[in-house]
Backbone as numpy.savetxt, mean C-alpha at the origin, in Angstrom:
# Nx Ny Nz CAx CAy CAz Cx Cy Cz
30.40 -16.23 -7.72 29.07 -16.82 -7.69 28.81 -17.36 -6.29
27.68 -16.96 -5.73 27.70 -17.35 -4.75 27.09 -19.11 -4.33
27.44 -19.89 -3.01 27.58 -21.17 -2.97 25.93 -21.60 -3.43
25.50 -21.11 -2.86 23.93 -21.31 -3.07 22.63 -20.62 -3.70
22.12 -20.30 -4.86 21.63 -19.72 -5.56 19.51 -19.41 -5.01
19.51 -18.84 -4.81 18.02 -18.15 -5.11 17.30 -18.07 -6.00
16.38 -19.06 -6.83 15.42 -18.95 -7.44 14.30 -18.01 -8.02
14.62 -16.91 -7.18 13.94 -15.97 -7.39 14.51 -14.83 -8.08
16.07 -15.00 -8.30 17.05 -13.79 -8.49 17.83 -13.72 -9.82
18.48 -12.84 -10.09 19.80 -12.82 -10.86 20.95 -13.13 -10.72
21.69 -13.84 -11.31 22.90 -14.32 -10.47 23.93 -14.53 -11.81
24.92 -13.84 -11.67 26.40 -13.50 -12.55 26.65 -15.00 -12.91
26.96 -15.37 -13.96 27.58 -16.63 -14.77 29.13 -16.25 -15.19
29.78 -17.14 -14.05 31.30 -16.88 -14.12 31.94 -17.86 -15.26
32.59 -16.40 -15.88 33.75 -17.17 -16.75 32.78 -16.59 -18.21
31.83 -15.80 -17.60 31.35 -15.16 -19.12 30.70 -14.39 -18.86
30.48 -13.11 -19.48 29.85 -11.56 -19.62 28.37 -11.79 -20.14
27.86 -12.33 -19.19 25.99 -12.90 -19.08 25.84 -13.43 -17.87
24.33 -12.60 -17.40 23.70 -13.71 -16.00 22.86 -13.93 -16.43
22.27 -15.02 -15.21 21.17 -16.30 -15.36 19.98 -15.61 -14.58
18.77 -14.98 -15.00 17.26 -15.12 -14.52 16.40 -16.30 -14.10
16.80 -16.36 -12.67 15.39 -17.16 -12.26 14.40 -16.71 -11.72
13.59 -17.52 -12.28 11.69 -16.75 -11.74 11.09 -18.05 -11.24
10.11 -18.03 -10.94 8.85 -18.49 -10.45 7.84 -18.45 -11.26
6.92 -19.49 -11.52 5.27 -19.40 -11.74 4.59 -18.58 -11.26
4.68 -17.09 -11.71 3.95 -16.01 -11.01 2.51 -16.37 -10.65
1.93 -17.03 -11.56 0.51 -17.54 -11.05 0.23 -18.75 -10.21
1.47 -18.92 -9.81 1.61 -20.01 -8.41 2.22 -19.68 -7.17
2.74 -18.71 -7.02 3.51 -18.00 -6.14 2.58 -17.78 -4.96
0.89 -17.21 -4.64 0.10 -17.33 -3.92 -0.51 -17.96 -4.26
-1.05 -19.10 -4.93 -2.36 -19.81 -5.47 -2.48 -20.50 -4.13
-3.64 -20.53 -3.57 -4.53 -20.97 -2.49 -4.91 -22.49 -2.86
-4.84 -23.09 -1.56 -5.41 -24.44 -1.92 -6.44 -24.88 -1.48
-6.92 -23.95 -0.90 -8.81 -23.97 -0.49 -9.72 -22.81 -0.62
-10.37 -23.19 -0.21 -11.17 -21.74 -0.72 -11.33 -20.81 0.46
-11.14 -19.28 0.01 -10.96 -17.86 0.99 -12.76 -17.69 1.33
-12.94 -18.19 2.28 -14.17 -17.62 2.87 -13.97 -16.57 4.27
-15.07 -15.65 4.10 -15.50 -14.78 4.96 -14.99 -14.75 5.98
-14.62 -14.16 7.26 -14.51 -14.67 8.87 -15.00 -13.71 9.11
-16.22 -14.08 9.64 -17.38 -13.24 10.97 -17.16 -12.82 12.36
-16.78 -11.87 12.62 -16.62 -10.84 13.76 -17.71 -10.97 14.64
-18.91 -10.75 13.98 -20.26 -11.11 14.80 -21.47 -10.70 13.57
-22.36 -11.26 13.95 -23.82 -10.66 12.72 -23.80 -9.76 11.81
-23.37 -8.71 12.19 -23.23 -7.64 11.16 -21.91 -7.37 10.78
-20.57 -7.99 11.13 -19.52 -7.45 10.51 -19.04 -8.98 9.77
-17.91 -8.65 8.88 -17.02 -10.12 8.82 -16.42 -9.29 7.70
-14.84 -10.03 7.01 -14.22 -9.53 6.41 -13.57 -10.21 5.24
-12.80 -10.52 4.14 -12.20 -11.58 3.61 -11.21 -11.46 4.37
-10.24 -12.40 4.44 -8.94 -12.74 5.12 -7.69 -12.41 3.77
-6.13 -12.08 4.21 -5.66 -12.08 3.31 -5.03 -13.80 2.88
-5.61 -14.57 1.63 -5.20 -15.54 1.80 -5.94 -16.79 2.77
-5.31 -17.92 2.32 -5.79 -18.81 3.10 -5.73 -18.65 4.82
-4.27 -18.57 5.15 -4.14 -18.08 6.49 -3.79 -16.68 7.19
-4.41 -15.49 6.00 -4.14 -14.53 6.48 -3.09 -13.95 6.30
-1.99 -14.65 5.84 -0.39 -13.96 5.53 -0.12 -13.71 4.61
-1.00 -13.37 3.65 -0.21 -12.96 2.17 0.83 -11.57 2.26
-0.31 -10.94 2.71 1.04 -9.56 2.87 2.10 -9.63 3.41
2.63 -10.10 4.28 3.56 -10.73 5.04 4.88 -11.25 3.80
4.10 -12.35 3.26 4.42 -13.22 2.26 5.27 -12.21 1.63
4.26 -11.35 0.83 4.69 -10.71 -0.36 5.56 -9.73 0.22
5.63 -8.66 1.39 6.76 -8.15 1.42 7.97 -8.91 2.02
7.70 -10.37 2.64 9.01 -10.99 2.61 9.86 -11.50 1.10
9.19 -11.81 -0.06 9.67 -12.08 -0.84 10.47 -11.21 -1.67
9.52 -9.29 -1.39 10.24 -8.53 -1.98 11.62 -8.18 -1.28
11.78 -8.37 0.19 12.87 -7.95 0.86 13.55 -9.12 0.83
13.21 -10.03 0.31 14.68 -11.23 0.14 15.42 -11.24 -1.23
14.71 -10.13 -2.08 15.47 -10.26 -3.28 15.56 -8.58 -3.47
17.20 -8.60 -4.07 17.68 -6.90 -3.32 17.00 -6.75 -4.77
17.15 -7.36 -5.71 17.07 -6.59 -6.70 15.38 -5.80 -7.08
14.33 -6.82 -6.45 12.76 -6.81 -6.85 12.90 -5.38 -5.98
13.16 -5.40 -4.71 13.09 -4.78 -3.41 13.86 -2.98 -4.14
14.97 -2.95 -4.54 15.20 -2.05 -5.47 14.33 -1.32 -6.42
13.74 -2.32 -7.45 13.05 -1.97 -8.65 11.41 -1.84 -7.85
10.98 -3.01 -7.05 10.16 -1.80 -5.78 9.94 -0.28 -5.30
10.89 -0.18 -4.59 11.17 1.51 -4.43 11.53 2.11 -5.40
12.20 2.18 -6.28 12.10 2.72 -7.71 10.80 3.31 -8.37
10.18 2.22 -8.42 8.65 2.51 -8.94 7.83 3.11 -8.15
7.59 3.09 -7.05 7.53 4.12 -5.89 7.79 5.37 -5.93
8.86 5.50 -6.00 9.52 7.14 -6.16 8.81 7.56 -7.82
9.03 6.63 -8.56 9.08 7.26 -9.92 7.44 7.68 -9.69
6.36 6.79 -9.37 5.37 7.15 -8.83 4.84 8.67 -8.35
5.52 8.64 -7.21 5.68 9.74 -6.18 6.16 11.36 -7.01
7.34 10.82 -7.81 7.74 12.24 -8.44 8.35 12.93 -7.45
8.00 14.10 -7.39 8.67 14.87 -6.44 7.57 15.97 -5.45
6.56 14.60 -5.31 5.58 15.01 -4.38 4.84 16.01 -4.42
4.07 15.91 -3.61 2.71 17.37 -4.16 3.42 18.22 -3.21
2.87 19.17 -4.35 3.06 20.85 -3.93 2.10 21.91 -4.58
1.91 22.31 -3.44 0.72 23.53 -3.31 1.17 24.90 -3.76
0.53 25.38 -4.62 0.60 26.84 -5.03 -0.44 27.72 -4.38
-0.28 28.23 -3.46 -1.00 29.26 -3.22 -0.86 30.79 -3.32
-0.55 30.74 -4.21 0.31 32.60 -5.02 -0.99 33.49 -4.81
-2.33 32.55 -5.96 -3.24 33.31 -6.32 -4.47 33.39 -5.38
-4.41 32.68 -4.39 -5.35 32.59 -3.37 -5.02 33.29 -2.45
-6.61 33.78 -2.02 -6.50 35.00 -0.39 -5.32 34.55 0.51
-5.88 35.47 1.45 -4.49 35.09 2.53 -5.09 34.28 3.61
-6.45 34.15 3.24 -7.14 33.36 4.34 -7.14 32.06 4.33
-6.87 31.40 2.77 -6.80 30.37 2.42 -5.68 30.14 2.28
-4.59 30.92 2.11 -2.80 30.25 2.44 -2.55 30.23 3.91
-3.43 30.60 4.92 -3.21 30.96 6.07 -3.74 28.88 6.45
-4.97 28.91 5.54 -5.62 27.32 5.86 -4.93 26.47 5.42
-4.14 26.62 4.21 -3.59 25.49 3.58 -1.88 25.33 4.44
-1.63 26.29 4.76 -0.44 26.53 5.26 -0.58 25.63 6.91
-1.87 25.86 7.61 -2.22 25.14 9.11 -2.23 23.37 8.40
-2.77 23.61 7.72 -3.07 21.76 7.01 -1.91 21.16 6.85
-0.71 21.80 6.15 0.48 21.17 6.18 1.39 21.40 6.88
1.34 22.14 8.37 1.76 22.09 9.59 1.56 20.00 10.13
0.17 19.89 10.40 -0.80 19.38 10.95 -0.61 18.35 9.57
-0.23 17.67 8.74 -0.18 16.91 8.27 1.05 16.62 7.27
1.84 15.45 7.25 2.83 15.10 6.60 2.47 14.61 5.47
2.39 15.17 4.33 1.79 14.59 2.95 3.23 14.07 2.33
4.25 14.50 2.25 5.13 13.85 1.84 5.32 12.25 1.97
5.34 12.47 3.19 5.28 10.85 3.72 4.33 9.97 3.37
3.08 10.63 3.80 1.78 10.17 3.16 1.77 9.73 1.82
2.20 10.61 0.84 1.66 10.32 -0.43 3.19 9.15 -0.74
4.06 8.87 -0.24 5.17 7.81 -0.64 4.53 7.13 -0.28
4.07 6.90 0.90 3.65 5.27 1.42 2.49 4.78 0.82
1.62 6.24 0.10 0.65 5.18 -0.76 1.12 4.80 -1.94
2.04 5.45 -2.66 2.71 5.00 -3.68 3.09 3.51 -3.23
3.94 3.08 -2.09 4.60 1.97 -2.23 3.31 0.76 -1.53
2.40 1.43 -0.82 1.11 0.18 -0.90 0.57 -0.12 -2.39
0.19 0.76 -3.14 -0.02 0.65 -4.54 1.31 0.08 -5.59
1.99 -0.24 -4.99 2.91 -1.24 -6.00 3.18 -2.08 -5.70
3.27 -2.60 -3.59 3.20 -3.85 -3.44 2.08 -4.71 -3.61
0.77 -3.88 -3.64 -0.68 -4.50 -3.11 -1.71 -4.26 -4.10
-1.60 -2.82 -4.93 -2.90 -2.43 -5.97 -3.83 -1.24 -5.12
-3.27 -1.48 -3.60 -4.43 -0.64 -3.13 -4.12 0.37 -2.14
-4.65 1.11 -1.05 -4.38 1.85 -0.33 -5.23 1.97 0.34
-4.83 2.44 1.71 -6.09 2.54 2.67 -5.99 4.61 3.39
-6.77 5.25 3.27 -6.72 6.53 3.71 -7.54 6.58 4.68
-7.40 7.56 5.97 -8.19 8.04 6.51 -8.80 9.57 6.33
-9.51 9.96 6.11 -9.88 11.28 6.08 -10.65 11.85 7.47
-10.06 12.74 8.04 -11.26 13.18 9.16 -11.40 14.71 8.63
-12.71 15.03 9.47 -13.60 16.30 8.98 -13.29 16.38 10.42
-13.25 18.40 10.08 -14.07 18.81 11.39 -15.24 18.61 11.80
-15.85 18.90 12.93 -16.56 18.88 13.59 -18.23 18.73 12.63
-18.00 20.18 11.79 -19.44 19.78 11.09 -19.25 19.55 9.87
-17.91 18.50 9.69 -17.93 17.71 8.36 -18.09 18.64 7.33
-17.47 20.23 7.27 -17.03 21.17 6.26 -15.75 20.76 5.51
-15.04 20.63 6.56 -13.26 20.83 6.27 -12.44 19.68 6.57
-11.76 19.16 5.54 -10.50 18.14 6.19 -9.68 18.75 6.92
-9.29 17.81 7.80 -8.40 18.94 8.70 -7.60 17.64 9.13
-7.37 16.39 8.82 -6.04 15.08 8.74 -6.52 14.18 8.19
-5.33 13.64 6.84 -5.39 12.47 6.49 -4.55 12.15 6.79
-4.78 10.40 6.77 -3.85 9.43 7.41 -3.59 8.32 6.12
-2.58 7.70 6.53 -2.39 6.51 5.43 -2.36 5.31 6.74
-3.41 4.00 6.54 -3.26 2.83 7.10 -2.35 1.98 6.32
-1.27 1.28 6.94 -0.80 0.37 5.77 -1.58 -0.67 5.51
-1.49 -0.64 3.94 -2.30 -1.89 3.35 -2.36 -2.90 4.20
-0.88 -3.64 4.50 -1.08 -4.93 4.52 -1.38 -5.53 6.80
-1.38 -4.16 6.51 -2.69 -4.34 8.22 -4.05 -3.98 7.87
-4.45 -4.06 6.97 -5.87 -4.22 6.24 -6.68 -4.50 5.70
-7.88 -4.90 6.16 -8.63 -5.95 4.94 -10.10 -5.05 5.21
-10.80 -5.44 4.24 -12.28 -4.61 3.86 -13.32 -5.37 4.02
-14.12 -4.78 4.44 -15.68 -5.24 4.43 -16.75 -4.30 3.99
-17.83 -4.64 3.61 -18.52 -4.15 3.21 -19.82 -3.88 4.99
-20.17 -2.43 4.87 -20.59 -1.95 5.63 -21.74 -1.11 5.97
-23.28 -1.30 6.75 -23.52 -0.28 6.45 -23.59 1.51 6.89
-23.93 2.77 6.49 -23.42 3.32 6.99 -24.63 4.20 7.56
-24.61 5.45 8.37 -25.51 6.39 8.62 -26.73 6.53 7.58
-26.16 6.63 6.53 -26.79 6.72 4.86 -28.16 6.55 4.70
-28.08 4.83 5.18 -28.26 3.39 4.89 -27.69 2.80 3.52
-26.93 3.60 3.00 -26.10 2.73 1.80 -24.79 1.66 2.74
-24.13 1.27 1.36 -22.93 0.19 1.73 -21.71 0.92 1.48
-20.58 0.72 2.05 -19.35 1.46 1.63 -18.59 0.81 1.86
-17.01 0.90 1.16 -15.75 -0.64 1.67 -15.46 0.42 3.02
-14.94 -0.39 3.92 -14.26 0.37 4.82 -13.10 -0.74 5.52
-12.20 0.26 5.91 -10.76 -0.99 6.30 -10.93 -1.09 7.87
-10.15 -2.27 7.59 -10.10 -2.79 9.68 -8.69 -2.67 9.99
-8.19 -1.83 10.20 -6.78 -1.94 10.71 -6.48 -1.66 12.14
């Protein structure tokens, strides 16, 4: 047993075949003690903050990497998530379009991509993508993954004149 115990963890009870679960007030673990208002960039932009001072994400993946076991069952759920990643069949399609899909995953790492949104979506709920178009906005031709927790949203307006979330990373 080790000298000093973690509150947050599992920990072996010597001298008998059972351990001890400690947790936390999950609904106190971030509870804010003032209120999350806006911060304005200038007139037309501003964003919520994460948290009172901005560090929740921080927070939350320090808490998951101080406990092996959360940090484990973390990536776990991740992978189990993930599966065994997308994969493209292009048997039945021209050769013009395995020739396109084949340049796309030259030119883009989806493997990677699609883990890391798995594991923003289990630390956070959310994910941030980039999509770019060619030139006349026909064809994707790179997505990107922003990490969540270099990101926060605002509401925006666009070419449109509608509103859309868009991330600041």
């Amino acid at each position: 047993m080790p000298d000093t115990l973690t509150f947050t963890s599992v920990h072996n009870i010597p001298g008998a075949h059972a351990s001890a679960a400690f947790t936390s007030k999950t609904s106190e673990v971030f509870k804010e003690e003032n209120d999350i208002a806006p911060i304005f960039i200038n007139e037309r932009m501003k964003y919520i903050p994460w948290g009172g001072d901005n560090r929740m994400p921080y927070n939350i993946i320090n808490l998951i990497e101080s406990d092996e076991t959360l940090s484990t069952c973390q990536m776990f759920n991740a992978e189990v998530c993930y599966g065994s990643g997308l994969v493209y069949d292009t048997e039945l399609a021209t050769a013009q379009v395995q020739a396109q899909v084949d340049d796309f995953m030259l030119d883009n790492d989806l493997a990677s991509y699609f883990l890391g949104v798995c594991q923003d979506f289990k630390h956070f709920g959310f994910c941030v993508s980039v999509i770019i178009l060619n030139e006349d906005a026909s064809r994707i031709v790179r997505i990107v993954r922003k990490q969540a927790y270099y990101s926060t949203t605002s509401r925006l307006p666009t070419r449109f004149g509608t509103t859309s979330s868009r991330s600041r990373a």
